[in-house]
GROMACS .gro file of C-alpha atoms in nm:
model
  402
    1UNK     CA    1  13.064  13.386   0.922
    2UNK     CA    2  13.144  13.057   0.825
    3UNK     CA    3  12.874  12.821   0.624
    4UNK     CA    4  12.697  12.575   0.798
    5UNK     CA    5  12.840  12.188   0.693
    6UNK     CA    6  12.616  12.081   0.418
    7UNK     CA    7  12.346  11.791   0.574
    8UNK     CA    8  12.210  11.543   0.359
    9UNK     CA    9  11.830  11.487   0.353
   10UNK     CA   10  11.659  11.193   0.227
   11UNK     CA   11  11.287  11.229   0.106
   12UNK     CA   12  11.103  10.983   0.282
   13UNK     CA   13  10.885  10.772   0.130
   14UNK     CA   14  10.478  10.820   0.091
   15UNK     CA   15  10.417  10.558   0.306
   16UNK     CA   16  10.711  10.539   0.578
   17UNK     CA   17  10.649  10.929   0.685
   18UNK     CA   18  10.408  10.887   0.950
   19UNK     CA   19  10.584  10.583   1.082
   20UNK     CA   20  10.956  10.757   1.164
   21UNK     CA   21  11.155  11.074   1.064
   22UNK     CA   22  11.315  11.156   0.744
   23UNK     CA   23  11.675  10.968   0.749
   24UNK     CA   24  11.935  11.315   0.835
   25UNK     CA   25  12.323  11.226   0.798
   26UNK     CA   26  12.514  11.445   1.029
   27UNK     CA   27  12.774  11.700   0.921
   28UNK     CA   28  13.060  11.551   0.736
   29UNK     CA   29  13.375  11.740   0.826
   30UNK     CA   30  13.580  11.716   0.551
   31UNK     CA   31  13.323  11.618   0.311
   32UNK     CA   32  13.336  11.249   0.197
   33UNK     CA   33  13.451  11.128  -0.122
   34UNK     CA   34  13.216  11.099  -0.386
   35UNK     CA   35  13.181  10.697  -0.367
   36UNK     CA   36  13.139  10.694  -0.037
   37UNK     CA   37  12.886  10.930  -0.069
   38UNK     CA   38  12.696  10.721  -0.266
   39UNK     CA   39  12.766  10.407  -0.037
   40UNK     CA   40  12.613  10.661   0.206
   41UNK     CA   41  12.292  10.713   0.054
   42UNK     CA   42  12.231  10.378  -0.020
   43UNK     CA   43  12.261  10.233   0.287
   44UNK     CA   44  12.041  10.538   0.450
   45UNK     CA   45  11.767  10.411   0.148
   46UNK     CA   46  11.788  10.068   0.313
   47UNK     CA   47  11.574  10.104   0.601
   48UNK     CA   48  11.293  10.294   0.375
   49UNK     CA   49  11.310  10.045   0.126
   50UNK     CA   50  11.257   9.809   0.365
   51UNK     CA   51  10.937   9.970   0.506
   52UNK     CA   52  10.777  10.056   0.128
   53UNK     CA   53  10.797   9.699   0.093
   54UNK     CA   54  10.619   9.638   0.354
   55UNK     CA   55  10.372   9.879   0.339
   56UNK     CA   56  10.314   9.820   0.004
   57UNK     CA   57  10.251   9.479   0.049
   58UNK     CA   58  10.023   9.556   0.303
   59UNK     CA   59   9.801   9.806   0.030
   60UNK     CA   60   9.805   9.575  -0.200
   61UNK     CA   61   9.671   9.260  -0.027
   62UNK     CA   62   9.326   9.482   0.112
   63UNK     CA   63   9.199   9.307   0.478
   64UNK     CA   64   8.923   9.023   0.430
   65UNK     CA   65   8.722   8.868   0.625
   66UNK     CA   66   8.894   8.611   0.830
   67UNK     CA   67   8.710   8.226   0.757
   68UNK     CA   68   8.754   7.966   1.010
   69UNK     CA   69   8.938   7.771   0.722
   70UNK     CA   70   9.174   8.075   0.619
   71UNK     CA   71   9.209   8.143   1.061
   72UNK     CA   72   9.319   7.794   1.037
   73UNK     CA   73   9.586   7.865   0.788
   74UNK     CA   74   9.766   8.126   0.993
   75UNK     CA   75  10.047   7.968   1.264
   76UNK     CA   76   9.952   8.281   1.521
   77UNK     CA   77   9.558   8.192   1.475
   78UNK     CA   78   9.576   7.807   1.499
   79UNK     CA   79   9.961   7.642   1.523
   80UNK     CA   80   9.880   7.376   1.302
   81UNK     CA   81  10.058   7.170   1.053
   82UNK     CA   82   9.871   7.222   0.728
   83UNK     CA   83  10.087   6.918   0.536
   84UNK     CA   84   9.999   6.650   0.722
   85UNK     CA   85   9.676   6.693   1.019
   86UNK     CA   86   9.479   6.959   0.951
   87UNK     CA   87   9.455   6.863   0.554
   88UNK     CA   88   9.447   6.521   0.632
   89UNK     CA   89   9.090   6.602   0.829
   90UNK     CA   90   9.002   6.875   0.511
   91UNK     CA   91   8.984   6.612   0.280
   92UNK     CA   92   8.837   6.358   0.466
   93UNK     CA   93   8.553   6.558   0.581
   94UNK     CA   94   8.442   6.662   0.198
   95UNK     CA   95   8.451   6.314   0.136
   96UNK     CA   96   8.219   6.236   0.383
   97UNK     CA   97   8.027   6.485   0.304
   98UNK     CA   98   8.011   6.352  -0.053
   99UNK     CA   99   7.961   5.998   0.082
  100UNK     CA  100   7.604   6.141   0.192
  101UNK     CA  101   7.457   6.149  -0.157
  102UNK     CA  102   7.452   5.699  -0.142
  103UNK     CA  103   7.157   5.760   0.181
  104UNK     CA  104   6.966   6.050   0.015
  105UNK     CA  105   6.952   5.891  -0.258
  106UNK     CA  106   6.821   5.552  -0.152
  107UNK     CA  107   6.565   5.801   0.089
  108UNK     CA  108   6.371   5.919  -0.236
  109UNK     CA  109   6.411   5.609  -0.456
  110UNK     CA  110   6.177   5.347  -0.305
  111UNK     CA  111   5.944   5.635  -0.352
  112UNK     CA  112   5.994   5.716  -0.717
  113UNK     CA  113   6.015   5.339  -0.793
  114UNK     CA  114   5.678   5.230  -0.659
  115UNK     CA  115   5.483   5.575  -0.768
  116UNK     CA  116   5.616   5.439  -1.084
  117UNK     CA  117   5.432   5.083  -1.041
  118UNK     CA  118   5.106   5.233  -0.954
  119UNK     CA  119   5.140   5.474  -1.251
  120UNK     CA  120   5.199   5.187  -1.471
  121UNK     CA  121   4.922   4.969  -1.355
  122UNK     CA  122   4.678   5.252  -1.332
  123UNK     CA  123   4.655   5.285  -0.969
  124UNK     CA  124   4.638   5.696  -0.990
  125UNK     CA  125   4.471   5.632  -0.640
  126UNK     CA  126   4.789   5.564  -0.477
  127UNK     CA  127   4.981   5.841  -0.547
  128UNK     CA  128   4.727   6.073  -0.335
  129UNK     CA  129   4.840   5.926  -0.046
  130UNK     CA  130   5.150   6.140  -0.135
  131UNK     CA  131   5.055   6.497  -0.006
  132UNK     CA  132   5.218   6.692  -0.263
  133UNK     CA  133   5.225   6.995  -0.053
  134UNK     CA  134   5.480   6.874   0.191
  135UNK     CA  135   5.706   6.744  -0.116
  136UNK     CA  136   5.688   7.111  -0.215
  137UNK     CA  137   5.766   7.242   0.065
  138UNK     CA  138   6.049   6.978   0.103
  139UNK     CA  139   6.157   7.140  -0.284
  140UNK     CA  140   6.173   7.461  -0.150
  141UNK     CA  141   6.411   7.379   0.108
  142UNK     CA  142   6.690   7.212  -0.110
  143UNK     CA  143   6.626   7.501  -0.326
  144UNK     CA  144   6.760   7.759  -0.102
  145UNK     CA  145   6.980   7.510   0.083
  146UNK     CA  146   7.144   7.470  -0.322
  147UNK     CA  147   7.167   7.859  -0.322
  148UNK     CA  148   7.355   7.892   0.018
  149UNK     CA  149   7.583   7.662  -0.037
  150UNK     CA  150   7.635   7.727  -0.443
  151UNK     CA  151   7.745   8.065  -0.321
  152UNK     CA  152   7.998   7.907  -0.084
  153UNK     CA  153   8.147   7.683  -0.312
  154UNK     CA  154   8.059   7.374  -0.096
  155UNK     CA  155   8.073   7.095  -0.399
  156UNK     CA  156   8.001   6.835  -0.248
  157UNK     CA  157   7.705   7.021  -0.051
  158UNK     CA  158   7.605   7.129  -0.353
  159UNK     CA  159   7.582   6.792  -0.513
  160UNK     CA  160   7.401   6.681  -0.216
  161UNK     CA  161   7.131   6.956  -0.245
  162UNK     CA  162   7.097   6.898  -0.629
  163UNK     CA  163   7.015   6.560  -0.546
  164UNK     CA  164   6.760   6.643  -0.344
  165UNK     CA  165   6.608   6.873  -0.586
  166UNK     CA  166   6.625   6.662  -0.867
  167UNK     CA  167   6.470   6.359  -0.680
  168UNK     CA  168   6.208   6.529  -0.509
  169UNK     CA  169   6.095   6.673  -0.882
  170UNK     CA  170   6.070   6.358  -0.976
  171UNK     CA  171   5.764   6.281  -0.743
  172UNK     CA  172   5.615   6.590  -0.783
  173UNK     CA  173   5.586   6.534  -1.162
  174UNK     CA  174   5.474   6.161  -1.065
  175UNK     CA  175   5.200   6.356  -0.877
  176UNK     CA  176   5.134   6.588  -1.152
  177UNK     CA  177   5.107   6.265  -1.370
  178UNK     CA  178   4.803   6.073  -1.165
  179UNK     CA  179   4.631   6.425  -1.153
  180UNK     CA  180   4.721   6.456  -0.738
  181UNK     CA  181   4.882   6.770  -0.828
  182UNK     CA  182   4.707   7.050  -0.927
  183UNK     CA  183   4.862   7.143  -1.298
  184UNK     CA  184   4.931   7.514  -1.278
  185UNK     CA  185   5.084   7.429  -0.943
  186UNK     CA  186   5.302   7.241  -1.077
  187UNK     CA  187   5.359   7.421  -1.428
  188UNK     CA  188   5.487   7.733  -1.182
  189UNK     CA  189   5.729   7.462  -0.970
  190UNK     CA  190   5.851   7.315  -1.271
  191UNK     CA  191   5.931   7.718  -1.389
  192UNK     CA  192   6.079   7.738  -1.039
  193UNK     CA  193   6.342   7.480  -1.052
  194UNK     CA  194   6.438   7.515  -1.389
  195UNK     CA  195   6.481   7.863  -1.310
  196UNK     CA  196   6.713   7.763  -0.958
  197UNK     CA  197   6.877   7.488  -1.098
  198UNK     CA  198   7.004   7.711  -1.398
  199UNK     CA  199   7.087   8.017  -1.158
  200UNK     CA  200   7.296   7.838  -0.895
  201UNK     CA  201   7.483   7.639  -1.150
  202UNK     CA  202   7.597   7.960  -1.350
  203UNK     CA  203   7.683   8.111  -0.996
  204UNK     CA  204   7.882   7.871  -0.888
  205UNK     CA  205   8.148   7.879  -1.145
  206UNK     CA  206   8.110   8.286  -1.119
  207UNK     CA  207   7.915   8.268  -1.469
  208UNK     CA  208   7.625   8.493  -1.324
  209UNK     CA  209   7.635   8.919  -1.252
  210UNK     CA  210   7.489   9.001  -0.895
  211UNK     CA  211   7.202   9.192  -1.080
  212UNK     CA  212   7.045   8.856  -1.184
  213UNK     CA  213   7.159   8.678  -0.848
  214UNK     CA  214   6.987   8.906  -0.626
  215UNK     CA  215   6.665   8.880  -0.739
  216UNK     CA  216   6.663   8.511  -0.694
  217UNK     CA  217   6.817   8.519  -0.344
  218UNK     CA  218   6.504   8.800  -0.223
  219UNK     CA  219   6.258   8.541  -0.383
  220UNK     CA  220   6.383   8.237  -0.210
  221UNK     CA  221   6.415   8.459   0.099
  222UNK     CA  222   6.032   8.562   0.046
  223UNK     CA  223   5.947   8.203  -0.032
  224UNK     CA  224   6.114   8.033   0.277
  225UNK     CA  225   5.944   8.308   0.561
  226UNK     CA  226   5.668   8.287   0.388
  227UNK     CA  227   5.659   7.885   0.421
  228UNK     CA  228   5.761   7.834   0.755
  229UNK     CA  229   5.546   7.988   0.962
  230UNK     CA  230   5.250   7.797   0.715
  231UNK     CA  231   5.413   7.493   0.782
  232UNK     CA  232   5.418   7.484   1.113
  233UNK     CA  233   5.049   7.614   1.205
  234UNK     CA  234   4.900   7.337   0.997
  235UNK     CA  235   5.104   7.098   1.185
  236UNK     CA  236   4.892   7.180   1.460
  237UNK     CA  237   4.529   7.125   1.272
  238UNK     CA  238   4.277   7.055   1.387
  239UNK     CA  239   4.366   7.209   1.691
  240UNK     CA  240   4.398   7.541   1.560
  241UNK     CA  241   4.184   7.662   1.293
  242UNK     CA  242   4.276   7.562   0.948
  243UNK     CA  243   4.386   7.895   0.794
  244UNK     CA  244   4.609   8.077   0.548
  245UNK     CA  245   4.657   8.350   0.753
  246UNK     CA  246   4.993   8.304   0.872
  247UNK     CA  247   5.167   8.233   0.561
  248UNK     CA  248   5.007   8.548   0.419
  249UNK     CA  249   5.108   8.750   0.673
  250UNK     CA  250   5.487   8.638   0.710
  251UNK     CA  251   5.449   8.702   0.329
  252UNK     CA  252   5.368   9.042   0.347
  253UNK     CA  253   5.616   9.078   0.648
  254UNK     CA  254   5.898   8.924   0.453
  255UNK     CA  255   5.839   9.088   0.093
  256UNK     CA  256   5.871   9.447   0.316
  257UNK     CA  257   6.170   9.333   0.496
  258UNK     CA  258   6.339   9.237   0.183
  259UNK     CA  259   6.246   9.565  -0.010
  260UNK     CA  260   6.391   9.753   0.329
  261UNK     CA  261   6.676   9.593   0.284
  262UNK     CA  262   6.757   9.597  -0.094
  263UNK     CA  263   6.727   9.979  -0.043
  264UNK     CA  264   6.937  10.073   0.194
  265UNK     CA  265   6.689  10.155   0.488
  266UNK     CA  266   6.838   9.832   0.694
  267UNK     CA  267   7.180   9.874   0.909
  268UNK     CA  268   7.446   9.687   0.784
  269UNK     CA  269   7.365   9.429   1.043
  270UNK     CA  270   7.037   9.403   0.965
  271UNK     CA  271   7.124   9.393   0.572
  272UNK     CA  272   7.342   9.135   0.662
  273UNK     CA  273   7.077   8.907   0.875
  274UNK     CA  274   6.833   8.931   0.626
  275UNK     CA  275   7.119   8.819   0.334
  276UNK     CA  276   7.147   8.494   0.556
  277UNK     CA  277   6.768   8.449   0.619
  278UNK     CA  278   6.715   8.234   0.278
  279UNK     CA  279   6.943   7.935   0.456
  280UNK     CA  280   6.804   7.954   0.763
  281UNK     CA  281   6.449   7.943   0.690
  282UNK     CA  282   6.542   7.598   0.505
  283UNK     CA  283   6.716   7.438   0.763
  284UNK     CA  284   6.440   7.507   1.027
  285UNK     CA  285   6.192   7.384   0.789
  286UNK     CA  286   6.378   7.057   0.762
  287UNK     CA  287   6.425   7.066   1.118
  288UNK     CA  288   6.083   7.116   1.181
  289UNK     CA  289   5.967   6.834   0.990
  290UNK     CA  290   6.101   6.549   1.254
  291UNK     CA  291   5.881   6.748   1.497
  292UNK     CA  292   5.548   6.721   1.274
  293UNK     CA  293   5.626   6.360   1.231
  294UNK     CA  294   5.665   6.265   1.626
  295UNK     CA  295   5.350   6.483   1.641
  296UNK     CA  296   5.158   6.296   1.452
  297UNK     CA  297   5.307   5.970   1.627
  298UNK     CA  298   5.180   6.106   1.937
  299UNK     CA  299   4.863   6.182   1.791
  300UNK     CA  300   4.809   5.819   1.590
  301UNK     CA  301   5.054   5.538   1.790
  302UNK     CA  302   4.914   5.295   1.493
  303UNK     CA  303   5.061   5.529   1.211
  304UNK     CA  304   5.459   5.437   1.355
  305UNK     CA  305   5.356   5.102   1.208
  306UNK     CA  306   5.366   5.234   0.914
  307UNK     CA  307   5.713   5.412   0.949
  308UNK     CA  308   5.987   5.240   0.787
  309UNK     CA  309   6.312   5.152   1.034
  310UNK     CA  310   6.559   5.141   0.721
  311UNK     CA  311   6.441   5.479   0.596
  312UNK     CA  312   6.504   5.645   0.921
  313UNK     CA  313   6.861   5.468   0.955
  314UNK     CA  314   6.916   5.629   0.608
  315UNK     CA  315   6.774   5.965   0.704
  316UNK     CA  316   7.074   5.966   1.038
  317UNK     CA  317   7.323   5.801   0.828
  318UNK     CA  318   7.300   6.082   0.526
  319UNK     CA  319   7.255   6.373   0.786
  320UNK     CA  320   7.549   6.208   1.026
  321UNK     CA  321   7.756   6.207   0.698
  322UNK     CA  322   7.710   6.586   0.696
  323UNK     CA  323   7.826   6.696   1.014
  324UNK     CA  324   8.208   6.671   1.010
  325UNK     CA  325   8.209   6.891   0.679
  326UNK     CA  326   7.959   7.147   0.871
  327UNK     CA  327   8.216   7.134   1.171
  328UNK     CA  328   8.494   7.146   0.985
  329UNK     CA  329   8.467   7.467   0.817
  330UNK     CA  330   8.266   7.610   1.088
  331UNK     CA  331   7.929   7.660   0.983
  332UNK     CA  332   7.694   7.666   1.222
  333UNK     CA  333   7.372   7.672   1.060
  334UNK     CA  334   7.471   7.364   0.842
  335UNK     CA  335   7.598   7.186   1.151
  336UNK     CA  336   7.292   7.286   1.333
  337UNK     CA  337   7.035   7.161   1.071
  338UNK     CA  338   7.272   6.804   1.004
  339UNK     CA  339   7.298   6.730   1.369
  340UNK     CA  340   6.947   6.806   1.445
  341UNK     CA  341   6.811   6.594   1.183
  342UNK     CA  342   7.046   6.295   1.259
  343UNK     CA  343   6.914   6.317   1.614
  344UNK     CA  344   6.580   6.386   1.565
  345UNK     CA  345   6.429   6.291   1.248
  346UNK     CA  346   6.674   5.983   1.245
  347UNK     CA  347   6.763   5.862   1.602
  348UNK     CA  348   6.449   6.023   1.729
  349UNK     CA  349   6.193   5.801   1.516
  350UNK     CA  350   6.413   5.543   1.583
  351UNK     CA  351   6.337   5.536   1.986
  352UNK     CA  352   5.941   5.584   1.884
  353UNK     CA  353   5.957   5.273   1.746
  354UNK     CA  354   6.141   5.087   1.986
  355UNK     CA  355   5.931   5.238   2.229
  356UNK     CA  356   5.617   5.105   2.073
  357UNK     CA  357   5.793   4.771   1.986
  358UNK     CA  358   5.781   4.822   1.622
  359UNK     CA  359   6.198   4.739   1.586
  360UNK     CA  360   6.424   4.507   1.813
  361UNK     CA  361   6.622   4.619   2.165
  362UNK     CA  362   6.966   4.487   1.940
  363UNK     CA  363   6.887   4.733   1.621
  364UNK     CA  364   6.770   5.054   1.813
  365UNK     CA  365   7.067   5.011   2.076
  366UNK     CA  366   7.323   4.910   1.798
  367UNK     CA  367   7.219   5.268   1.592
  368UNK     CA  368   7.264   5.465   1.922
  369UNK     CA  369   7.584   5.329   1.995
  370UNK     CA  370   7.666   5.364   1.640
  371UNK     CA  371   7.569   5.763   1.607
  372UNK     CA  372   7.752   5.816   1.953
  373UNK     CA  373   8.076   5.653   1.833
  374UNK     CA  374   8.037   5.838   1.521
  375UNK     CA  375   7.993   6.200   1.692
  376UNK     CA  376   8.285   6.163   1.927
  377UNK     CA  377   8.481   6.010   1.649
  378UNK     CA  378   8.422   6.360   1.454
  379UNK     CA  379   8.473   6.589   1.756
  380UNK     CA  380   8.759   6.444   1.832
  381UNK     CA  381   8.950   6.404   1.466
  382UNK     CA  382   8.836   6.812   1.462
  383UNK     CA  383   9.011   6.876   1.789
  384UNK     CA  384   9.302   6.721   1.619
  385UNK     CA  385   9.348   6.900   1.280
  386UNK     CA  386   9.300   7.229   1.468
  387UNK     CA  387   9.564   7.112   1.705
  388UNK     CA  388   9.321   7.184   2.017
  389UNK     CA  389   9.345   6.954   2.346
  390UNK     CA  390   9.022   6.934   2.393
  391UNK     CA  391   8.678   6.908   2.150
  392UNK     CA  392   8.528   7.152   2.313
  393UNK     CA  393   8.757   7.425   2.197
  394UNK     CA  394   8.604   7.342   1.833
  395UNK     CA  395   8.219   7.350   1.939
  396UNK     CA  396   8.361   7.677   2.119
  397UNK     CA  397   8.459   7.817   1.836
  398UNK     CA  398   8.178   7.657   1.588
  399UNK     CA  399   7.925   7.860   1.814
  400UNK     CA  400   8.085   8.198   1.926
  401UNK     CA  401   8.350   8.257   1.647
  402UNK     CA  402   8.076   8.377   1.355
   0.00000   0.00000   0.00000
């Protein structure tokens, strides 16, 4: 019996066997010549050369976590043009975002400037008027606000946050100074921000091991449920009683939760939530201070008086600022907690006082026309570097794409 024609049989590589057969020349009657033998098998390699490549571009570049930025990158995600539009819009956007450090800034100085005067001329008095309490709580928001967005590596959100924390220590010592703070309160806050300011900067340019970076974010996470709920029971006083309880409890809640979670006994969803917690707790707590201020409007129509109309133009116009950087890169909590306060703690006073004739028909309507212009302006320039028809496609994706 006559031997079977000699086949040739390429080993397939690792990674293209479970996508097609092994490469199989068919019978070669008279056998080729050598060189076209070899032309033979290279050509046969082609195809599975071809595929490794792939493949092993595809191990080595491991699946992440798509961002709305990165989606934005990708021509099947978002068909955008990333030289001109959509970068046009990314740079724009930070430097609004930066531009938001001029009204924060001018919030807190009129402050520091005339505690300042009183301290000089002796008038400790004064500074109790300042209920050092509330500028704590205030320092424990940019605190975690500084931590959330240090570990996002949003500069100029960062810069905005350090602001905020550097200015409102400022008072606080000012405080500690004419005695209306309580010195071993403030010898602990002082420890605090040293402490946070330190932290965040060495994790932000990756100086810091996640051993010494979770311990911070599970005490600002602590510190921020265990604040909230405080903060906005005593809002209500006197008509509820005047009472700790709530803050201790939400601290015993929170401490558990967090000791749940750093061991494992959480789902991943839940782990996750609770990682997340720290940023939200601060932007409800600025959110909710608008709501304690109207309240105590409602409560004492003389106080409004009192308010200052270029102080709450500064408070819309820093928060305003915020928003297209918050939209841009599709965070909703930030946009949430910049919007809200631009409405409500800026616009919203604003309309108190018009309402009780404490600012003129011109200013309060020119503001209003002003923040509209301004929001449609920023929906709309959003639309465009995404290349969507229509702004709603963004707040779409701002609220259901996280």
């Amino acid at each position: 019996m006559a031997a079977a024609p000699p086949t040739l049989r390429l080993r397939p590589s690792l990674f293209s066997s479970h996508l097609s057969p092994p490469y199989v020349c068919p019978p070669l009657i008279p056998p080729p010549p050598p060189s076209q033998l070899v032309r033979a098998q290279t050509s046969a390699l082609v195809p599975l050369c071809r595929c490794r490549i792939t493949l092993n571009q595809f191990f080595s570049d491991p699946p992440r976590r798509r961002s709305p930025l990165s989606a934005a990158s990708s021509d099947s995600v978002h068909p955008v043009d990333k030289g001109s539009k959509f970068h046009e819009w990314d740079s724009i956007s930070a430097k609004f975002a930066g531009a938001a450090n001029g009204p924060f800034l001018l919030l807190q100085l009129p402050q520091i400037v005339l505690n300042a005067r009183n301290l000089l001329s002796g008038n400790n008095a004064a500074l109790f008027a300042v209920p050092w309490l509330g500028m704590l709580t205030g320092l424990l928001g940019n605190l975690s606000l500084l931590s959330y967005f240090a570990k996002k590596k949003e500069t100029e959100a960062v810069v905005v946050q350090t602001l905020g924390v550097v200015s409102t220590y400022a008072v606080i010592a000012q405080l500690a100074m004419a005695e209306a703070m309580p010195l071993p309160q403030f010898l602990a806050t002082s420890t605090v921000v040293a402490l946070g300011l330190i932290l965040n900067c060495l994790n932000y340019f990756g100086w810091l091991h996640e051993e010494i970076w979770s311990p911070w974010e599970d005490f600002i996470t602590i510190g921020g449920l265990s604040v909230l709920p405080q903060v906005m029971w005593s809002t209500f006083v006197p008509f509820v009683p005047n009472s700790i309880l709530p803050g201790a409890v939400s601290l015993t809640l929170a401490a558990a939760i967090v000791a749940m979670a750093r061991s494992g006994k959480l789902s991943e969803k839940g782990t996750k939530f609770v990682s997340s917690v720290s940023g939200w707790t601060a932007t409800l707590l600025f959110m909710w201070m608008p709501i304690a201020q109207m309240w105590t409007n409602y409560l004492n129509p003389d106080n409004i008086r009192g308010l200052s109309a270029f102080t709450m133009l500064l408070a819309m116009m820093g928060n305003g600022l915020m928003i297209p950087r918050a939209l841009f890169i599709r965070d909703f909590m930030w946009f949430t907690g910049s919007a809200w306060a631009s409405f409500l703690q800026g616009w919203g006073n604003l309309f108190c006082m018009y309402c009780f004739n404490t600012i003129s028909r011109q200013f309060f309507f020119g503001t209003t026309i002003g923040l509209l212009l301004w929001i449609g302006m920023v929906l709309w320039r959003d639309a465009v570097a995404y290349g969507y028809s229509s702004p709603l496609e963004s707040m779409k994706e701002l609220i259901f794409a996280q």
